[in-house]
PDB file of C-alpha atoms in Angstrom:
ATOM      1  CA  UNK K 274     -12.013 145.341 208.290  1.00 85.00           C
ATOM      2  CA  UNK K 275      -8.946 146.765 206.854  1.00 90.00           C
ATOM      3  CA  UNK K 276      -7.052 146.313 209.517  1.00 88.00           C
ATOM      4  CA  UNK K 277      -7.982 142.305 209.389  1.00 90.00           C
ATOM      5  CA  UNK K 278      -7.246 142.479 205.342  1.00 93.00           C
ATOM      6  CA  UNK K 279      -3.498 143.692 206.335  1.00 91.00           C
ATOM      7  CA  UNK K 280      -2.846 140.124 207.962  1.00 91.00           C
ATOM      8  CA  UNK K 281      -4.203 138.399 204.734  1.00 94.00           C
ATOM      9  CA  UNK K 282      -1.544 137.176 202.420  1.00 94.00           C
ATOM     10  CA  UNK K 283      -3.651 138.588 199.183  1.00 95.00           C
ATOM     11  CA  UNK K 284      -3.335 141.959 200.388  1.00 95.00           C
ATOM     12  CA  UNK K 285       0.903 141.657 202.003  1.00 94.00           C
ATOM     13  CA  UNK K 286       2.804 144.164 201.415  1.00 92.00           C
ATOM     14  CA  UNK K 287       0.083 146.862 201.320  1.00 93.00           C
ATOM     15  CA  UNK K 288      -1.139 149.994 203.271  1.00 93.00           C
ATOM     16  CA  UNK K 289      -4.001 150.733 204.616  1.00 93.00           C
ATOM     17  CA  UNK K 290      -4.759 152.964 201.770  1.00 92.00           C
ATOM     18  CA  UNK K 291      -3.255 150.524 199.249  1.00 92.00           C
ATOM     19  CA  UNK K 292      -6.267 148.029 200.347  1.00 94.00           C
ATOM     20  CA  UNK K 293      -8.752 150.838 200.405  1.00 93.00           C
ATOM     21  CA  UNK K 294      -8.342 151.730 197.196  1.00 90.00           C
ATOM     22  CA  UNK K 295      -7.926 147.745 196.004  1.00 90.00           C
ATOM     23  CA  UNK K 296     -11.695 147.771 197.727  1.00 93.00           C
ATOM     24  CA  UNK K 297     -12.667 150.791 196.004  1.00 91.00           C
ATOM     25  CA  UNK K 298     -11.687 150.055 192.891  1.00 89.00           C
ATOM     26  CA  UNK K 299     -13.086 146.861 192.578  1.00 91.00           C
ATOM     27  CA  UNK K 300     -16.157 147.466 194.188  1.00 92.00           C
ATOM     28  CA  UNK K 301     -15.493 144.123 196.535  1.00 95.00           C
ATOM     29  CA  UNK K 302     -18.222 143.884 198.890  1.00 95.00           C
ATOM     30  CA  UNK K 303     -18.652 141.860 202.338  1.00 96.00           C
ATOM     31  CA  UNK K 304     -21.284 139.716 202.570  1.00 96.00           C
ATOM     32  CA  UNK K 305     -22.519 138.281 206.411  1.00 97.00           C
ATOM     33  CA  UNK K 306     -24.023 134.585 206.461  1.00 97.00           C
ATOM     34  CA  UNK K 307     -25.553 133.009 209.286  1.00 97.00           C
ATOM     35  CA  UNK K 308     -24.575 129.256 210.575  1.00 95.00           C
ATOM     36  CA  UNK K 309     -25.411 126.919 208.490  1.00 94.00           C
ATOM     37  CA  UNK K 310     -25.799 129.612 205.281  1.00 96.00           C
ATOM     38  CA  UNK K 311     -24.225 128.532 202.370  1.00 96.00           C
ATOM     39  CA  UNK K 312     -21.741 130.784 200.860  1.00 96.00           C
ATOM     40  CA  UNK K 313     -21.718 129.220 197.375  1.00 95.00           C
ATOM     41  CA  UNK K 314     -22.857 125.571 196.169  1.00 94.00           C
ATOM     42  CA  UNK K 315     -21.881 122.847 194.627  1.00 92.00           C
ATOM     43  CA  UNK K 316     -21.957 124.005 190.147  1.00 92.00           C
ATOM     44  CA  UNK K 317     -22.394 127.796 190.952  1.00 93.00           C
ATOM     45  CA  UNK K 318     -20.207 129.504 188.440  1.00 93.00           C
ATOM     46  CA  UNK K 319     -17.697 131.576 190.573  1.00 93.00           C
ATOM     47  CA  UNK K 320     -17.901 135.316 190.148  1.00 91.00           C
ATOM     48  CA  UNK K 321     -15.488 136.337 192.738  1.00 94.00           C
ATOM     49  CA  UNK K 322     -12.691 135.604 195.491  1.00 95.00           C
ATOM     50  CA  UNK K 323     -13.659 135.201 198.476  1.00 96.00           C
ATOM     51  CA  UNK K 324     -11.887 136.132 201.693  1.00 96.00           C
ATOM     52  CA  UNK K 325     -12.546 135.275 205.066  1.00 96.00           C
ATOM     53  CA  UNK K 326     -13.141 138.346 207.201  1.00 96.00           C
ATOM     54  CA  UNK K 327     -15.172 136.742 210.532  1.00 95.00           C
ATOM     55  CA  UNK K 328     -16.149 133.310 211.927  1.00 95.00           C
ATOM     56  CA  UNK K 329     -15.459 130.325 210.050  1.00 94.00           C
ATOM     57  CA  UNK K 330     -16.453 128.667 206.718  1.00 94.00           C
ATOM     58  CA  UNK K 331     -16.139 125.105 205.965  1.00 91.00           C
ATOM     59  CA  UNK K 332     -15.683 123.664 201.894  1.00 92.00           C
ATOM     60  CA  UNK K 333     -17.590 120.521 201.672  1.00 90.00           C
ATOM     61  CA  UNK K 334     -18.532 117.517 199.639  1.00 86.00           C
ATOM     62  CA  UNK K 335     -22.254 115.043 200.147  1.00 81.00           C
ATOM     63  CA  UNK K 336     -21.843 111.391 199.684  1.00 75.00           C
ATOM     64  CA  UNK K 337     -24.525 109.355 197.733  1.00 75.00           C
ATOM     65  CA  UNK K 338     -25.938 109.089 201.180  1.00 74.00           C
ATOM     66  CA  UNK K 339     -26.341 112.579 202.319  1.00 71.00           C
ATOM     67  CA  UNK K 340     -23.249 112.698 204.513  1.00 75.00           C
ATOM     68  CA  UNK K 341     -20.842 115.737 204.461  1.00 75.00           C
ATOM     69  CA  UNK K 342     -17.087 115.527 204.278  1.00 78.00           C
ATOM     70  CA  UNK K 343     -15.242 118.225 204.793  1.00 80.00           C
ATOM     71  CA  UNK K 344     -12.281 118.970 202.735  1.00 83.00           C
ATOM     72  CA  UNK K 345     -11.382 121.938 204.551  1.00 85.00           C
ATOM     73  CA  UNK K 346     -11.702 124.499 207.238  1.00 88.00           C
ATOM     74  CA  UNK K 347     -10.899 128.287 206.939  1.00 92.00           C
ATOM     75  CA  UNK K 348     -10.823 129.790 210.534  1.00 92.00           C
ATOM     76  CA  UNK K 349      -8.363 132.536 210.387  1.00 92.00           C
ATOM     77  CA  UNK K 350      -9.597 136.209 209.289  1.00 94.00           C
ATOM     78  CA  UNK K 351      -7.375 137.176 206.113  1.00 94.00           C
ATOM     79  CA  UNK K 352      -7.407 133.187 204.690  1.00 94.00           C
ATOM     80  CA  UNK K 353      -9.118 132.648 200.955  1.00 95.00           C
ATOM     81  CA  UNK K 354     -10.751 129.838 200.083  1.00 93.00           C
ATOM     82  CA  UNK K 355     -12.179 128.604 196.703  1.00 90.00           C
ATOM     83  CA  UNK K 356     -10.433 130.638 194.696  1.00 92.00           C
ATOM     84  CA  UNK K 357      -8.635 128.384 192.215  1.00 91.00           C
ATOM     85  CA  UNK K 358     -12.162 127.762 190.922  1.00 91.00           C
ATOM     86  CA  UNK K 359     -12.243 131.561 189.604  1.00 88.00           C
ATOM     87  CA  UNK K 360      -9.257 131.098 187.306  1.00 89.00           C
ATOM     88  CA  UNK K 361     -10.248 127.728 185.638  1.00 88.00           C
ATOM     89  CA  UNK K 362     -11.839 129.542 182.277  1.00 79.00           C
ATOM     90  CA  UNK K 363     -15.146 129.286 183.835  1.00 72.00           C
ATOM     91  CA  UNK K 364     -15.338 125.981 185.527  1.00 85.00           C
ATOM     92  CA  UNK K 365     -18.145 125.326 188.428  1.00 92.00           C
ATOM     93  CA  UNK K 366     -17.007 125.129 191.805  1.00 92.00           C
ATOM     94  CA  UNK K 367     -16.713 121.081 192.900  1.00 91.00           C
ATOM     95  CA  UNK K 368     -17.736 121.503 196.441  1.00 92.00           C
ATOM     96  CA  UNK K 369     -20.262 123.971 198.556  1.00 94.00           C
ATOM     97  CA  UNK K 370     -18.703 126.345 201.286  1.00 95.00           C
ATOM     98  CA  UNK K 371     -20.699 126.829 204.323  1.00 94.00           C
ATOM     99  CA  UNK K 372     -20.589 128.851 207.295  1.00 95.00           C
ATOM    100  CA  UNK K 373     -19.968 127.136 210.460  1.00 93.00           C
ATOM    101  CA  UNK K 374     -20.605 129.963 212.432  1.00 94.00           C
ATOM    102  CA  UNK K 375     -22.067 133.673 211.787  1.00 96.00           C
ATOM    103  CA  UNK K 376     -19.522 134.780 209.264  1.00 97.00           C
ATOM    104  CA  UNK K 377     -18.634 137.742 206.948  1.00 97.00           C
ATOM    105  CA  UNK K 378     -16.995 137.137 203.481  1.00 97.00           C
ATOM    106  CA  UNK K 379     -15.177 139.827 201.370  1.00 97.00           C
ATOM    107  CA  UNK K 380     -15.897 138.964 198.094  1.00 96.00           C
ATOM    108  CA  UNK K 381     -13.392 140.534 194.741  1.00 95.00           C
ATOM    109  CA  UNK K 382     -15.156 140.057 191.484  1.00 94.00           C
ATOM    110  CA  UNK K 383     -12.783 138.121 189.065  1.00 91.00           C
ATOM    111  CA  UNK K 384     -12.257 140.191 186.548  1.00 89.00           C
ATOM    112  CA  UNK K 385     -10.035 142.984 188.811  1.00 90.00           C
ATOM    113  CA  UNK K 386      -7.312 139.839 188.614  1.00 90.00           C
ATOM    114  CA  UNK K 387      -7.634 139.854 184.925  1.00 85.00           C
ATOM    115  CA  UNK K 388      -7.856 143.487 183.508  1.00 76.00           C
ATOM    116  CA  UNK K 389      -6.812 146.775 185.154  1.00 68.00           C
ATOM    117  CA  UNK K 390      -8.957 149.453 185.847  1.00 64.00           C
ATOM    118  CA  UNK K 391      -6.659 152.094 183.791  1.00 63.00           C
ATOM    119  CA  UNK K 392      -5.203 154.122 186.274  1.00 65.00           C
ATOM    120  CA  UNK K 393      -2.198 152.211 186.493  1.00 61.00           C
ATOM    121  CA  UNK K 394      -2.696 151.527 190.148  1.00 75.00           C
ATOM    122  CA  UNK K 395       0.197 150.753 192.019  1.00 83.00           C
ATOM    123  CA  UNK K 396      -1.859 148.037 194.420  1.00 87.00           C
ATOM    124  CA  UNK K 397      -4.075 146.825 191.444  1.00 89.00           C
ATOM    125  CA  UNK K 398      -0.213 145.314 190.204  1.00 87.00           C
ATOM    126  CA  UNK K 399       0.370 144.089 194.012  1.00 91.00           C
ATOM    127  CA  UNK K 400      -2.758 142.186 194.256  1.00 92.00           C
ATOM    128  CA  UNK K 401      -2.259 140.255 191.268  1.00 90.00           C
ATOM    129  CA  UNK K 402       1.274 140.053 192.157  1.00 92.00           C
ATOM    130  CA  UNK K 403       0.022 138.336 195.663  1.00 94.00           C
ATOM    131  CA  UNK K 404      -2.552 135.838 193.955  1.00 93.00           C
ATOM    132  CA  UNK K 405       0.381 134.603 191.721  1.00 93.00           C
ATOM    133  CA  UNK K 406       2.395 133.974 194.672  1.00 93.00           C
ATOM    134  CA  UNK K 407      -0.393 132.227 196.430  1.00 93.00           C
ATOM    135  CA  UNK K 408      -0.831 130.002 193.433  1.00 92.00           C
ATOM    136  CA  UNK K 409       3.002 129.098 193.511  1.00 93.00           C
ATOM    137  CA  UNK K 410       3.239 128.111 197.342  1.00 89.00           C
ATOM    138  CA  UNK K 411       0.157 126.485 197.037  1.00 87.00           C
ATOM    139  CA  UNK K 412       1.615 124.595 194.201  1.00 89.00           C
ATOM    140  CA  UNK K 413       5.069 123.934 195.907  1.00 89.00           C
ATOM    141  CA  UNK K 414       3.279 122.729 199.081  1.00 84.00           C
ATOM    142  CA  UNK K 415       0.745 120.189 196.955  1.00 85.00           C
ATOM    143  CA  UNK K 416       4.058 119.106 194.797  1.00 88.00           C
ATOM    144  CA  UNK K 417       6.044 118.498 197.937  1.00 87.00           C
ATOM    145  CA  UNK K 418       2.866 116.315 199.272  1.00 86.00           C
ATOM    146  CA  UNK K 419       2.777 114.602 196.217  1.00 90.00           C
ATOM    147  CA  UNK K 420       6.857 113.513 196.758  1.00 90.00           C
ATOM    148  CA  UNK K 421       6.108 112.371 200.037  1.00 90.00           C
ATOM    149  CA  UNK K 422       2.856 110.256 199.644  1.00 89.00           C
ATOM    150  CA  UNK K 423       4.284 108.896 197.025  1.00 92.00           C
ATOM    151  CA  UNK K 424       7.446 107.252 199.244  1.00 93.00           C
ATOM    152  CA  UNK K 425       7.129 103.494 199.302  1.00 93.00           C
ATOM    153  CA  UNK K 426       6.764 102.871 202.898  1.00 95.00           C
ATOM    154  CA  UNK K 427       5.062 104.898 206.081  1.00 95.00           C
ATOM    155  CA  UNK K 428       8.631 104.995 207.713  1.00 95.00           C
ATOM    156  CA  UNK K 429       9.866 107.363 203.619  1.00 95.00           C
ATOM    157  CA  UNK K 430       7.621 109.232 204.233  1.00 94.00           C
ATOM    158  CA  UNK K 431       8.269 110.021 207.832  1.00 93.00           C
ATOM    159  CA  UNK K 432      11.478 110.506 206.809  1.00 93.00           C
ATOM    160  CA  UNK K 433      10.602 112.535 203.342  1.00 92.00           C
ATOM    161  CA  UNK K 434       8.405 114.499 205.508  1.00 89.00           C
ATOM    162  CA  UNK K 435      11.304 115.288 207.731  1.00 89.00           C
ATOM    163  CA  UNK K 436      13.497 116.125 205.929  1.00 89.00           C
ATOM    164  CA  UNK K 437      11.192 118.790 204.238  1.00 84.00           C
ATOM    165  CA  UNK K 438      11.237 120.534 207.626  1.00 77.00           C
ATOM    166  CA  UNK K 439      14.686 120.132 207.903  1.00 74.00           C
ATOM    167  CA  UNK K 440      16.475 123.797 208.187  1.00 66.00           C
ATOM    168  CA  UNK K 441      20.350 124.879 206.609  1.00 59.00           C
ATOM    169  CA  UNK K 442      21.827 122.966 209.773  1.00 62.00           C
ATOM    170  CA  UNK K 443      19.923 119.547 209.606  1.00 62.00           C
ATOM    171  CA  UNK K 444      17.860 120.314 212.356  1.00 68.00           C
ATOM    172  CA  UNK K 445      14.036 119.882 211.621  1.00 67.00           C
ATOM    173  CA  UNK K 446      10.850 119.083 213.601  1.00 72.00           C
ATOM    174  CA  UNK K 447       7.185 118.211 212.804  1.00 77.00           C
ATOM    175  CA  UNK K 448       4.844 120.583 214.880  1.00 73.00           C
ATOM    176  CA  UNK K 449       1.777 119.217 213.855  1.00 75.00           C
ATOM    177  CA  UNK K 450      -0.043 116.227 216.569  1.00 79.00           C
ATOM    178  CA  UNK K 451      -0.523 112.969 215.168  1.00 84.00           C
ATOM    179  CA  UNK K 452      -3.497 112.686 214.702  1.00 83.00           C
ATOM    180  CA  UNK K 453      -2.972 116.136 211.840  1.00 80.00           C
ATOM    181  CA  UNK K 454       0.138 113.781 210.535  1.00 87.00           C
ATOM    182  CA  UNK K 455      -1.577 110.520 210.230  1.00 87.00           C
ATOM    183  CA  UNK K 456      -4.583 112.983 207.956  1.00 81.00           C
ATOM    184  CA  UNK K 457      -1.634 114.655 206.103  1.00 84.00           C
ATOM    185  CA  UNK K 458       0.124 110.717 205.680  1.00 88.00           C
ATOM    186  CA  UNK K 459      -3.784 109.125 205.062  1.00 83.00           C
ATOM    187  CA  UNK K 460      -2.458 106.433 207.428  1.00 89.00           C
ATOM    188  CA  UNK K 461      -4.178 104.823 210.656  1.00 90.00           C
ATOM    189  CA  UNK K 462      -2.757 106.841 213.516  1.00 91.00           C
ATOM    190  CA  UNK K 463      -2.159 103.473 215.572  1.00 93.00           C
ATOM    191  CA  UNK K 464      -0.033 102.669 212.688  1.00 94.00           C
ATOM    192  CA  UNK K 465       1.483 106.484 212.865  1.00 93.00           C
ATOM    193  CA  UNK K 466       2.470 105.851 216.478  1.00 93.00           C
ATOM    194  CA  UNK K 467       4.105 102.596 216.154  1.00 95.00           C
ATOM    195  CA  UNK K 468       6.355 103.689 213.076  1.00 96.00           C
ATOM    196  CA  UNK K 469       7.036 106.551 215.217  1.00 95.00           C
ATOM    197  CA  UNK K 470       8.393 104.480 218.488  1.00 95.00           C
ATOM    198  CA  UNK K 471      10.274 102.641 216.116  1.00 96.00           C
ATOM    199  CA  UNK K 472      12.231 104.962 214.760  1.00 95.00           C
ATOM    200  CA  UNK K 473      13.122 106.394 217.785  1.00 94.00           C
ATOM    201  CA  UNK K 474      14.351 102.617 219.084  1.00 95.00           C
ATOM    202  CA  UNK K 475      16.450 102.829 215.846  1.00 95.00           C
ATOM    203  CA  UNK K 476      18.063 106.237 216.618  1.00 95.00           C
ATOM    204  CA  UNK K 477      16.516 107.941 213.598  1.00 94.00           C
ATOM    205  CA  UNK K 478      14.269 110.522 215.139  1.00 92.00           C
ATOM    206  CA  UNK K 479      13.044 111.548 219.110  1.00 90.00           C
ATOM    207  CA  UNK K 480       8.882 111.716 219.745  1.00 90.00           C
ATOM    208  CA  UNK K 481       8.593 114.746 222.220  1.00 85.00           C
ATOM    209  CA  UNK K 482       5.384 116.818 223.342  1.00 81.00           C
ATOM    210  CA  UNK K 483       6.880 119.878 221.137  1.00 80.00           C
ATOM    211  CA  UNK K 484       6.746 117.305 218.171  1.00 83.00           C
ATOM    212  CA  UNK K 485       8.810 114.640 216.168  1.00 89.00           C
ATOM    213  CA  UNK K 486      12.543 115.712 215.656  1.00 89.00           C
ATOM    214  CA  UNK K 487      15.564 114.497 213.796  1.00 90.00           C
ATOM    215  CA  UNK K 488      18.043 112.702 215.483  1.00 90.00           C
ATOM    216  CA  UNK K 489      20.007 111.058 212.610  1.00 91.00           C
ATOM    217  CA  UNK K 490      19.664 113.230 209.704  1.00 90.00           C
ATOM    218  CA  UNK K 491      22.345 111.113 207.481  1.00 91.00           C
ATOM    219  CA  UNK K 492      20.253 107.851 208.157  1.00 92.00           C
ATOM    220  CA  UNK K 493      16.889 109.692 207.483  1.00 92.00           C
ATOM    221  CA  UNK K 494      18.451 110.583 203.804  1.00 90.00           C
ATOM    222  CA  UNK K 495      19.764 107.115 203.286  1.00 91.00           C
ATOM    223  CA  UNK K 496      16.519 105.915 203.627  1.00 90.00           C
ATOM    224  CA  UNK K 497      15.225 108.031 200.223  1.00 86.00           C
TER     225      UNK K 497
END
């Protein structure tokens, strides 16, 4: 399991010894669900934060009418999920997490984030040095969402989205398939595609299999 934990951003940066002792001292514990289990529901209070180890866990909302949404899927050993809810002064978790296949969950009671166990442990300072940097991309990356969904028309953000991407030499690509984009844009993907084919009649971008790619950056900032 360690080994997995090294790949996890919460634990970057430490040794193999670093993350035993986090474990250790903490007295985290892995807990195994079956498909289907639920790993916490909708108005537990959350106790601890929980990282994937194995398999797959989805968070999840019911409609009125029984039907699940998913709001997200954590796939990727090392990935945490529901975590904000454990630093809102006690607030019950909004959604249910559920294993979508036979999965094991490292769980870190809270309060190792918020007091230290007095030993002055080097890694104790690294984990909570991680979490706050987790909190800041994850706040960068929902703030830079938030500048692009809220461009005027689908062909701003396109372009916002773009430009984003875009590296120190103006060259930028989107990766992601359109069908991801047109969730990320919460547009029609028909009406993804089109926009798409039109910029590249108007010279502003080029639609390849590797992705979408700039092709007139100076145009694409006009645009904003």
């Amino acid at each position: 399991m360690v080994e997995v934990l090294k790949g996890s951003p919460l634990f970057r940066g430490m040794t193999e010894d670093d993350i035993r002792g986090c474990l250790a001292c903490s007295k985290a514990q892995v807990t195994r669900y079956e498909k289907d289990a639920l790993v916490f529901c909708q108005g537990d209070m959350p106790e601890s934060v929980s990282v994937l180890v194995a398999g797959a866990v989805a968070v999840c909302n019911d409609s009125n009418d029984g039907r699940r949404s998913i709001v997200a899927t954590f796939d990727r050993p090392g990935e945490l999920f529901g975590e904000v809810f454990a630093f809102l002064n006690h607030k019950a978790y909004e959604h249910y997490a559920q294993a979508l296949a036979p999965s094991a969950v490292l769980q870190i009671p809270e309060r190792y984030f918020y007091q230290t166990c007095g030993n002055a442990c080097e890694y104790h300072a690294k984990l909570v040095a991680n979490m706050l940097s987790i909190f800041a991309q994850k706040a960068y990356y929902l703030n830079q969402k938030m500048q692009i969904l809220s461009c005027a028309t689908l062909r701003q953000k396109i372009a916002k989205m773009l430009l984003c991407h875009c590296g120190a030499d103006g060259r930028g690509m989107l990766s992601m398939g359109r069908e991801a984009l047109a969730d990320y844009l919460n547009v029609a993907r028909p009406s993804l595609s089109r926009e798409l084919m039109k910029m590249q009649d108007d010279g502003l971008v080029r639609v390849g299999r590797r992705g979408v790619f700039i092709a007139d950056l100076g145009a694409l900032q006009q645009m904003l």
